[in-house]
Each structure stands twice: as structure tokens, then as C-alpha cells.
Amino acid sequence: MARGEGAEPYAGTFLTVKPLKDIKTVKPKEQQPQLSVWNKLCFAFGGAPYQITGSALGFFLQIYLLDVALLDPSYASIILFVGRAWDAITDPTVGFLVSRSRWTSVGRMMPWILCSTPFAVLTYFLIWYVPPFEEGKVIWFLVFYCLFQSMQTCFHVPYSALTMFISNKQEERDSATAYRMTVEVLGTVLGTAIQGQIVGGVSTCPDDNHKNSTILPTVNRTITSLDETKNAYLIASGVICIIYVLCSVVLFLGVKEQKDSVQKKSKPLTFRQGLWLIVSHRPYVQLVSAFLFTSLGFMLLEGNFALFITYALGHRRDFQNILLVIMLSGTLTIPWWQWFLTRFGKKTASFCGNLWAIPFMVLIVSLKSNLTLSYLVSVAAGVSVAASFLLPWSMLPDVVDDFKVNNPDIHGHEALFYSFYVFFIKFASGLSLGISTLSLKFAGYETGSCVQPESVSSTLKVLVSPVPIALIILGLLILRTYPIDEKRRQGNRKALQAMLESESDTTELGSIV
């Protein structure tokens, strides 16, 4: 007892903190449990609203403005261009604001996602409502299109950055990204199918094979009741709005933002300082530049493929089915690409995925129109679509990790990396829309007509084959200089794990003191 009493003041300091229990509470495995399949699925569902609304707007908004809202083509072009430009500008702005957000009881990204959802749903629905007045109709569509893009950005940028905060482990983030890309491709399919099935019947153009039709080939698509057409678009937008809300709820209930994944924030940076940090990180610039060109190539193909199928190949009644085949093929092959990038590396997978599409781009414009061949090419093209969906989002976390390793004293700016990437992708989308519209205008495209001049067919062939191929090859040449290979990626993973363990040790020592 004397020995114990003599040692009590000193030893008691250690006995009262129960070191074994304290060490157990700071074990990374206890605080950062592995993501379950349910967590990954819930995270993946958060990506569906962006793709569902994007596919519906991408395929149908222009036709809607021209043939349902009955706007002049010049006004429709202004709405589309200004909307895309505004959308691109809001991405880095929202990314900057998100990076300066404080941690809340539900995380740092979740409040943005939850608060933007009801406004995004409302503005999306009003885009597809034709106001009863003529004067100011252009302002109506322009305002609500821009507002929706802003609300969508407030949802999508934090959601994209959320990838970095669901786990510390690269393999888990890659797996969650694969789930996300699968659901996003399904979302594209769903958006195309919902909008297409509900409003697809409003077009009454005669089938190309109906040579004896009494309807003149230049008949306008607005033969059916305009009121029925407006109601069809409203019903389709209502269904999509319900899905949007459900996906947001699933994301919130099934995903917990990991506070421990975020180290202590450094002093808040100005927008200019944040931008300089982004553009001065060479691997990020190389990756974004490469995917900017490859994405521009695929977007040109995607944006003009429906017109190409309709007017160049003459498969007017089958274009929706062909688009669905492409998306379904992409959905089914995403798990295979996930295995491929795990086995051979992300850079190799990116080269293979992009190059795979080139032979089929050449084939579809070289051979005579054949419906069976078109379906076969669509199945093959879907494989590359899957790679274009999965790989950029799978490689972005590697660039962010590389930045953290090289800048250990700068934290909390992950959203900037994602927002600027989305900015450039939307810039590519707007650029492809501008190129397509301008080219078709010079080719003599007749809005609302069931047939187009031969010059339009030739222009569409150029827009879906030679130009995308050149852009894809240019992007891959830039990607060759991308320095983060598998060896460097694994080195960054180990360095980040060591930094996390060092921070945990510091936290444990501080609690003892």
C-alpha cells in the first residue's frame, strides 16, 4: 500500500485516462468503417437527378422551345446559349462558396444539397410550362432556365465534392464512383425514356418508308393538338421532379459525411487565390485539358446523333430505341470498366475506352444505312460511353490526393477542383452546341421540317465522325503527359494514410495532456 500511495500522484495521471480505451477510440478503422453496398447505392442515387434532367433538357428543350413554346429560332438560340454560359459561370462560384462553408450537424456538403432541391424542382417544372402571355415569354424561359441551372449547380458541385468525404480510402471512393456512374447512366436512360415515351407521340411526321403518304414531307411537327403537347411536357416534368426529390432523400438518409476525412481548415482563401492553387497544380491542368477535348468529342457525337439517325440514316421511328441501346450498353459495361481500371490502371483504361469508339464512328458514316448495323454500332459505342462516364470522376480524386500530399498545409478546398472541372465540361457542352447550331444553320437546316437538304446530312456526318475523332485523339495526346500513374497513386495513398495516422496520434496525445 505504501508503494501504491507513493506512486499514486504520478501513476494516477495515466490510470485515470485508461490509455487502452483511448487508443481504441481513435483507431481509424473504428472511426472510418468500410462503406457498405447500401451506402454506395445511396451515394450513387444522388447523381441521378443531374443526369435525368440533363438528358431531358439536352434532347428535348430545343424542340420544345421551337415547336411547343413557338419561339423564334433566334430567341431559342439565345436562351440555350445564355443558359449554358450562366451554368458554366456558376460552377466555380458555387465551388468557392462551398469551400468556405462551415461544418454543420449534417456535414458541410449536405446543407447545400438539401436546400437547393426544392428550388431546383420548382424552376425545372416552370421551364416546361408555357405562360399564357406572348410578351415576355422569352424572358420567362430565360430566367427559369438560368435559375434551374444555378440550383442544379448548388446540388451537383457539393455532391461531386462529397466523393472526398465519404471515405479516406481510394479503393472505396473508386468503388462508390463506379456505383455512381452506373446510376448516372441509368439516369440518362431514364430521363430519355420518360421524356421520350410521354411526349414522343406528339410528332406526326410521316415515316420515311411511307412513300405513298398523303402528308407532304415538309409538314410541320405541330399537327397534333398544341394543348395536348403542352400537357405531355408538363406530365413528363412532373414525373422527373418526383424522382429528383426521392433521390435527394435517399442520398441524405443513406450517406454520412465523414468529418474525420477533413483535416483542419487553413485560412480561408480569396477566389483568386483558390483559382491560382487550382491552375498551378500541373496534374490537374493536364487531366482537365485532356478530358475537355475528349468530352467535347463525345458531346458533339451525343448532341447530333439523334439528328444523324433521323436525317442521315433515315431511322426516324427508331432513334429513341437506338439511344436507349447506347445507354443500356454503357450501364452494363461500367462494372467491367471498374474491374479493368483496377487491373490495368486508370490511365490505360482511359486510352482503351476512348480509342474503342473510333472504329465505330468511322463505320457508321462509311457504310450504307442499315438498321441492324446501327443497333450493333450502338451496342459497341455504349462501351465507350461507359468509360467516358466513369473514368474522369474516378481520376479526379487522385488529383486531389496528389494536391494534398504536395500541399499538406492547405485543406478544405476540394470543391474547387470539382467545380472547375464541371465548369470546363459545361463549357465544352456549350461549345459543342454552338458549333452544331452554327454548322447546321450554314448547311440549310429547316426548323420544324420533316426532311432536310442533303447538305444537312453531310454536315451531320462530319459532326458525328471526323470532328469527334480528331478531338478525342488530341485529348489522348494530352493525357499521355498526365504524370499520376499507378505507382505515384499508391505512393500518395500511403502518404495520406501516414498523414492521417500522424494527425490521429497528435489528437490522442492532446487528449492525454
PDB file of N, CA and C in Angstrom, residues 384 414 447 487:
ATOM      1  N   SER A 384     -17.821   2.666 -74.908  1.00  0.00           N
ATOM      2  CA  SER A 384     -17.022   3.883 -74.734  1.00  0.00           C
ATOM      3  C   SER A 384     -17.753   4.937 -73.920  1.00  0.00           C
ATOM      4  N   GLU A 414     -11.471  21.088 -51.641  1.00  0.00           N
ATOM      5  CA  GLU A 414     -11.755  20.026 -52.612  1.00  0.00           C
ATOM      6  C   GLU A 414     -12.843  20.426 -53.605  1.00  0.00           C
ATOM      7  N   THR A 447     -35.945  24.404 -89.550  1.00  0.00           N
ATOM      8  CA  THR A 447     -36.561  24.091 -88.265  1.00  0.00           C
ATOM      9  C   THR A 447     -38.005  23.642 -88.447  1.00  0.00           C
ATOM     10  N   LYS A 487       1.899   3.803 -59.771  1.00  0.00           N
ATOM     11  CA  LYS A 487       2.943   3.859 -58.756  1.00  0.00           C
ATOM     12  C   LYS A 487       2.825   5.127 -57.924  1.00  0.00           C
TER      13      LYS A 487
END
